[in-house]
XYZ file of C-alpha atoms in Angstrom:
440
model
C -0.489 -0.043 0.050
C 1.663 2.885 -0.828
C 1.131 6.270 1.548
C 1.759 9.952 2.451
C 4.873 8.937 3.935
C 5.819 6.737 1.188
C 5.897 9.348 -1.303
C 8.413 11.189 1.486
C 10.099 8.794 1.095
C 11.036 8.699 -3.048
C 14.097 10.847 -2.550
C 13.639 12.435 -6.173
C 10.574 14.017 -5.407
C 12.337 16.750 -2.386
C 9.061 16.780 -0.497
C 9.163 18.029 2.851
C 5.512 18.375 5.085
C 4.211 21.430 6.422
C 1.048 20.226 8.215
C -0.445 16.682 8.862
C 2.631 15.354 10.403
C 0.314 13.182 11.577
C -1.480 11.516 9.070
C 1.520 10.145 6.824
C 0.206 6.910 7.139
C -2.880 8.081 4.717
C -3.070 5.819 1.553
C -3.042 6.929 -1.466
C -4.350 5.780 -4.207
C -3.638 8.451 -7.284
C -2.472 11.974 -8.601
C -5.045 14.688 -9.090
C -3.864 17.666 -10.590
C -5.412 20.726 -10.481
C -5.804 24.868 -10.515
C -9.240 24.866 -9.886
C -10.604 27.048 -6.603
C -13.313 24.575 -5.800
C -11.955 21.472 -7.487
C -14.815 19.073 -5.065
C -16.628 17.957 -8.402
C -13.653 16.306 -9.605
C -12.313 14.719 -6.970
C -12.342 11.027 -5.116
C -11.059 9.510 -2.025
C -7.381 8.989 -1.198
C -6.091 11.270 -4.128
C -2.819 13.364 -4.120
C -4.293 16.446 -5.307
C -1.295 18.678 -6.912
C -1.046 22.146 -7.241
C 0.681 25.092 -8.243
C -1.259 27.431 -6.450
C -2.848 29.813 -9.028
C -5.831 30.228 -7.502
C -4.802 31.610 -4.002
C -4.721 35.570 -4.354
C -5.354 36.632 -1.329
C -6.215 34.793 2.499
C -9.509 33.287 1.847
C -8.720 32.313 -0.607
C -7.657 28.436 0.569
C -11.281 27.745 2.599
C -12.882 26.156 -0.005
C -9.865 24.651 -1.607
C -8.966 22.728 1.025
C -12.019 22.417 2.066
C -13.199 20.861 -0.645
C -10.834 18.383 -0.501
C -11.320 17.526 3.225
C -15.643 16.791 1.504
C -13.512 14.278 -0.509
C -11.276 12.143 1.313
C -7.971 13.381 -0.022
C -5.013 11.585 1.053
C -3.064 14.835 0.981
C -2.538 18.392 -1.275
C 1.829 18.526 -2.771
C 1.640 22.095 -3.624
C 4.830 24.094 -4.704
C 4.880 28.060 -4.493
C 7.053 29.142 -7.248
C 4.834 31.688 -8.547
C 3.239 32.829 -4.766
C 6.403 32.905 -2.703
C 6.176 29.810 -1.078
C 2.871 28.546 0.953
C 1.318 30.832 1.840
C -0.374 30.935 5.931
C -3.688 30.387 4.790
C -2.828 27.457 2.998
C -0.970 25.968 5.617
C -3.807 26.807 8.483
C -6.930 25.317 5.902
C -4.883 22.025 6.052
C -4.442 22.141 9.967
C -7.910 22.853 9.849
C -8.829 20.093 7.950
C -6.770 17.697 8.528
C -5.196 17.106 5.405
C -1.385 16.574 5.637
C 0.256 19.285 3.211
C 3.962 18.506 1.136
C 5.604 21.492 -0.149
C 7.162 20.528 -3.728
C 10.427 21.900 -4.547
C 10.514 25.118 -6.252
C 12.307 23.686 -9.603
C 10.868 20.101 -9.452
C 8.017 19.556 -12.815
C 4.770 18.339 -11.889
C 5.239 16.204 -14.613
C 8.373 14.311 -12.771
C 6.219 14.667 -9.481
C 3.705 12.604 -11.581
C 5.372 10.001 -13.210
C 7.433 9.154 -10.290
C 3.738 9.189 -8.357
C 2.488 6.966 -10.655
C 5.054 4.338 -10.905
C 5.359 3.898 -7.209
C 1.389 3.562 -7.554
C 1.876 0.388 -10.164
C 4.942 -1.230 -7.491
C 2.866 -1.175 -5.298
C -0.103 -2.659 -6.958
C 1.732 -5.113 -8.357
C 3.373 -6.143 -5.232
C -0.195 -5.889 -3.555
C -1.220 -9.083 -5.692
C 1.663 -10.739 -5.242
C 0.899 -10.605 -1.377
C -2.082 -11.593 -1.615
C -1.439 -14.668 -4.003
C 1.113 -15.850 -2.109
C -2.128 -15.706 0.864
C -3.795 -17.731 -2.150
C -4.194 -21.020 0.420
C -5.656 -19.525 3.560
C -8.374 -19.176 4.981
C -11.049 -16.365 3.736
C -10.171 -15.171 7.501
C -6.441 -14.947 6.202
C -7.235 -12.989 2.972
C -9.470 -10.310 3.831
C -7.002 -9.314 7.303
C -4.102 -8.981 3.727
C -6.921 -7.500 1.387
C -7.633 -4.906 4.154
C -4.133 -3.951 5.092
C -3.799 -3.740 1.530
C -6.205 -1.906 0.265
C -6.306 0.639 3.682
C -9.995 -0.429 4.003
C -11.876 -3.009 6.185
C -13.414 -5.680 4.645
C -15.924 -8.322 5.324
C -17.966 -11.438 3.034
C -21.342 -11.417 2.738
C -23.160 -14.629 0.920
C -26.760 -13.701 -1.019
C -28.785 -15.001 2.112
C -27.504 -11.772 4.302
C -25.234 -14.291 6.077
C -22.003 -12.725 7.256
C -19.039 -15.353 6.038
C -16.280 -13.116 7.677
C -15.246 -9.429 8.583
C -12.160 -7.699 9.670
C -14.309 -5.012 11.801
C -18.398 -5.307 12.957
C -20.089 -4.349 9.335
C -22.325 -0.802 9.836
C -24.877 -2.523 7.404
C -26.995 -5.504 8.106
C -26.228 -8.219 5.864
C -29.144 -7.991 4.995
C -29.141 -4.727 4.020
C -26.145 -5.117 2.351
C -27.666 -7.683 -0.226
C -30.741 -5.927 -0.821
C -28.919 -2.736 -1.439
C -26.829 -4.946 -4.280
C -29.366 -6.569 -5.526
C -31.730 -3.088 -6.179
C -28.659 -1.620 -7.419
C -28.981 1.232 -5.167
C -25.579 3.177 -3.396
C -24.780 2.858 -0.389
C -21.316 3.420 2.583
C -20.158 0.505 1.004
C -18.694 -0.740 -2.381
C -19.837 -3.935 -3.337
C -18.239 -6.317 -5.798
C -19.100 -10.325 -6.045
C -16.884 -12.996 -5.603
C -16.236 -15.108 -8.117
C -17.375 -18.671 -8.964
C -20.104 -20.775 -10.288
C -22.779 -20.400 -7.370
C -26.739 -19.935 -7.691
C -25.531 -17.421 -3.928
C -23.657 -15.926 -4.545
C -21.076 -14.533 -2.032
C -20.078 -10.459 -1.796
C -16.785 -8.703 -0.792
C -17.823 -4.954 1.036
C -15.586 -2.611 0.948
C -15.348 -0.097 3.637
C -15.484 2.992 1.110
C -15.474 4.321 -2.515
C -12.442 3.041 -3.683
C -10.141 4.497 -6.659
C -10.024 2.674 -10.107
C -6.673 0.628 -8.495
C -8.490 -0.342 -5.220
C -11.109 -1.861 -7.516
C -8.699 -3.856 -9.529
C -6.726 -5.349 -5.807
C -10.665 -5.874 -4.874
C -11.378 -7.698 -8.157
C -8.008 -9.901 -7.382
C -9.539 -10.236 -3.877
C -12.782 -12.120 -5.268
C -11.239 -13.884 -7.306
C -9.396 -15.647 -4.235
C -11.938 -16.119 -2.007
C -14.407 -17.459 -5.215
C -10.963 -20.092 -4.659
C -11.473 -20.630 -1.440
C -14.595 -20.704 -1.530
C -14.988 -23.840 -4.576
C -12.460 -25.680 -2.990
C -13.639 -26.219 0.659
C -15.456 -29.579 1.703
C -18.067 -30.264 3.530
C -17.131 -32.884 6.499
C -18.999 -36.474 5.877
C -22.126 -36.938 8.334
C -24.089 -39.744 9.340
C -28.507 -38.856 9.680
C -29.219 -39.570 13.151
C -32.488 -41.962 13.395
C -34.283 -38.344 14.442
C -33.936 -35.782 12.345
C -35.795 -32.934 11.078
C -35.577 -32.336 7.232
C -36.029 -29.375 5.136
C -37.336 -29.495 1.834
C -36.382 -26.037 -0.777
C -37.224 -25.696 -4.712
C -36.588 -23.485 -6.620
C -39.076 -23.099 -9.342
C -37.682 -22.583 -13.248
C -34.325 -23.300 -11.943
C -31.884 -25.936 -10.838
C -29.882 -23.621 -8.091
C -31.920 -25.648 -5.463
C -29.076 -27.431 -3.804
C -26.656 -24.915 -3.771
C -29.733 -22.653 -1.928
C -30.600 -25.144 0.331
C -26.711 -25.935 1.002
C -25.282 -21.901 1.356
C -28.769 -21.455 3.529
C -28.338 -24.386 6.201
C -24.237 -24.280 6.133
C -24.158 -27.425 8.767
C -26.974 -29.721 6.818
C -26.822 -32.760 5.677
C -28.121 -33.289 2.186
C -30.025 -36.285 1.532
C -31.346 -36.033 -2.383
C -31.410 -34.171 -4.940
C -33.442 -33.669 -8.741
C -32.790 -30.136 -9.523
C -35.081 -27.659 -8.293
C -35.795 -29.757 -5.575
C -33.602 -30.743 -2.782
C -33.591 -31.930 1.005
C -31.640 -32.282 4.076
C -31.197 -33.104 7.254
C -30.839 -30.880 10.251
C -30.603 -31.106 13.703
C -33.014 -28.284 14.080
C -34.390 -24.884 12.029
C -35.719 -22.497 14.298
C -35.350 -19.670 11.398
C -36.251 -19.056 7.943
C -35.022 -15.421 7.423
C -32.216 -15.239 4.271
C -34.205 -16.821 1.194
C -36.045 -13.693 0.789
C -32.904 -11.969 0.553
C -31.612 -13.637 -1.735
C -34.640 -14.095 -4.085
C -33.408 -11.210 -6.427
C -30.742 -12.907 -6.849
C -32.084 -16.169 -8.335
C -33.043 -17.384 -11.862
C -35.776 -18.697 -10.051
C -39.085 -17.606 -10.658
C -40.275 -18.427 -6.729
C -38.586 -20.344 -4.087
C -40.255 -22.685 -1.278
C -39.470 -24.979 1.931
C -41.107 -27.178 3.290
C -40.134 -28.483 7.020
C -41.220 -31.584 7.747
C -42.215 -32.848 11.053
C -39.289 -34.624 12.958
C -38.708 -37.705 12.912
C -37.091 -41.425 11.530
C -35.435 -40.504 7.966
C -38.199 -41.524 5.514
C -40.727 -40.038 7.669
C -39.096 -36.463 7.860
C -38.587 -36.890 3.681
C -42.565 -37.401 3.492
C -43.786 -35.104 5.819
C -40.903 -32.378 3.750
C -41.866 -33.293 0.687
C -46.065 -32.433 1.450
C -45.004 -29.268 2.816
C -42.992 -28.077 0.429
C -46.661 -29.034 -2.012
C -48.958 -26.373 0.131
C -46.316 -23.904 0.070
C -46.541 -24.326 -4.409
C -50.283 -23.819 -3.498
C -49.842 -20.267 -2.017
C -49.362 -17.328 -3.450
C -46.279 -15.680 -2.431
C -42.536 -15.921 -4.339
C -40.858 -16.805 -1.295
C -43.402 -19.697 0.636
C -42.068 -20.969 3.536
C -44.308 -23.740 5.139
C -44.130 -26.201 8.702
C -45.369 -28.874 8.150
C -46.333 -28.526 11.745
C -48.597 -25.578 11.334
C -50.840 -27.440 8.853
C -54.076 -29.153 9.587
C -53.234 -32.743 8.220
C -56.461 -32.528 6.049
C -54.158 -29.989 3.742
C -51.192 -32.140 3.758
C -52.463 -35.309 3.134
C -54.265 -32.887 -0.133
C -50.968 -32.050 -0.901
C -49.726 -34.835 -1.681
C -52.104 -35.424 -3.834
C -51.789 -35.121 -8.035
C -52.980 -32.128 -9.456
C -55.369 -34.508 -11.967
C -55.806 -36.913 -8.794
C -57.559 -33.556 -7.012
C -59.777 -32.491 -9.682
C -60.835 -36.044 -10.196
C -61.949 -36.081 -6.383
C -63.541 -32.846 -6.666
C -65.546 -33.932 -10.133
C -67.105 -37.000 -8.073
C -68.379 -35.537 -5.195
C -69.507 -32.494 -5.824
C -70.654 -33.271 -9.377
C -74.519 -32.216 -9.013
C -73.537 -30.313 -6.304
C -71.472 -27.937 -8.646
C -73.872 -28.612 -11.561
C -76.718 -26.833 -9.668
C -74.995 -23.865 -9.183
C -74.386 -23.825 -12.655
C -77.627 -23.816 -13.758
C -79.700 -22.345 -11.083
C -77.162 -19.699 -10.494
C -77.041 -20.248 -6.270
C -74.082 -20.693 -4.185
C -74.812 -23.978 -2.722
C -71.284 -25.144 -2.527
C -69.883 -22.038 -0.950
C -72.675 -22.689 1.162
C -71.910 -25.862 2.612
C -68.586 -24.806 2.800
C -69.087 -22.254 5.697
C -71.237 -24.822 7.377
C -68.758 -27.107 8.111
C -66.285 -24.726 8.258
C -68.966 -23.716 11.788
C -68.412 -27.118 12.436
C -71.514 -28.297 11.324
C -73.512 -25.315 12.990
C -76.545 -24.046 11.882
C -76.729 -21.056 14.100
C -73.351 -20.029 13.518
C -72.894 -21.086 9.928
C -76.326 -18.952 9.348
C -74.730 -15.321 11.453
C -71.734 -15.788 9.200
C -73.816 -15.727 5.761
C -75.904 -13.276 6.660
C -79.360 -15.700 6.799
C -81.830 -17.337 8.804
C -81.383 -20.080 10.358
C -83.915 -21.567 8.989
C -83.238 -20.540 5.488
C -79.893 -22.109 6.123
C -80.928 -25.485 7.475
C -83.357 -25.785 4.518
C -79.781 -25.286 1.957
C -78.190 -27.529 3.237
C -81.346 -30.149 3.050
C -80.684 -29.036 -0.452
C -77.510 -29.459 -1.007
C -77.228 -33.136 1.125
C -80.138 -34.435 -1.517
C -78.262 -33.574 -4.418
C -75.223 -35.108 -2.807
C -76.461 -38.307 -1.755
C -75.014 -37.184 1.793
C -76.273 -36.828 5.121
C -74.156 -33.110 6.640
C -75.134 -33.617 9.904
C -73.275 -36.700 10.230
C -69.455 -37.125 10.212
C -68.110 -39.197 7.770
C -70.221 -37.638 5.171
C -68.795 -34.123 6.307
C -65.833 -35.329 6.001
C -66.010 -36.712 2.558
C -67.375 -33.212 1.442
C -64.977 -31.061 2.597
C -62.331 -33.573 1.472
C -63.327 -32.181 -1.530
C -63.990 -29.392 -1.655
C -60.536 -28.406 -0.365
C -59.949 -29.567 -3.121
C -60.160 -26.922 -5.071
C -57.869 -24.758 -3.378
């Protein structure tokens, strides 16, 4: 990393510090020459600003110039007083006030020489930084980030596309899922985010603690490649499936990303089987289901569906998760998570039946009632459903439908005649209700 102190060590430049001697460890990313009185719009963080002070005419002129440097995060000001009888006290005072290191350029030194030597120093530092990073290619992600942070002069983090913090060199100033959301939406923010290289459905992102120069961006790309290699090299330990497990089924509609998403979402889970769009994994327990909504905009999948089965023997747990994910598939959400234990038994059973079988069941049981409603322009089907969902109570159903209880009894009697079923008896109620729910 090239710092202001590094430039002071370049013997050919003979630069002399005039202010900010305690700030010389600031990293320098590039050089910018200007004679504008307010160069703020053209500056970026880490720049060494080189000026002949042609903009200075009287005390007070230094304030807007130096303030602009401070706002942009400039590394230092290198100034020549060749045309102003030395560096004015006004400039020195403004640099002290705004915390900008001030380097005096010898009057006989050409700006082209300074620019050339600074550019060469930056290039050499960049090449050395790249080599130092590559030397750590076999290291864990945490070590790579520490090296990257030292070379870039910025804190660094790796965040999973599921909003999980993988590693970092400092506390992350934003929640991980907010970093991912901003990246997916291309929203500006306080961090610079670079995707980690690799063929993974769920990306990892490198977040840098501030804006970066082109040279820093190139170095960040190098880090992204090394982290990608480390991620691809990581292997999961073999594990045996315990007698009692909780199984999670995850489906990525319209893509084959389910295994990658499931493995990244539940890194400690054991993938049991995968068929492209649907994968199953055994976990000890699953208390939270956050993250899927965060990664959804980054995937090719049109929807993410998750079914969490009841704990039990492996085969039973897999079937329970399979039915739960089918229930999720029948919900309208782009990201739907269903726990089997929170779903009525009849809904789980119906979810496991093919769509054609459910339609056939509905026609066989409800056919006469559906035909009657169509011919008479009535809605006895709705009346029967409300009646059954009110536990067969005429009083409650009549209240829910805003009709007299005798009217309700007549309609239920008529529906029973059409269906050939006694809707006041449990077995008849059960068959009809299942047929009604088969159409959901």
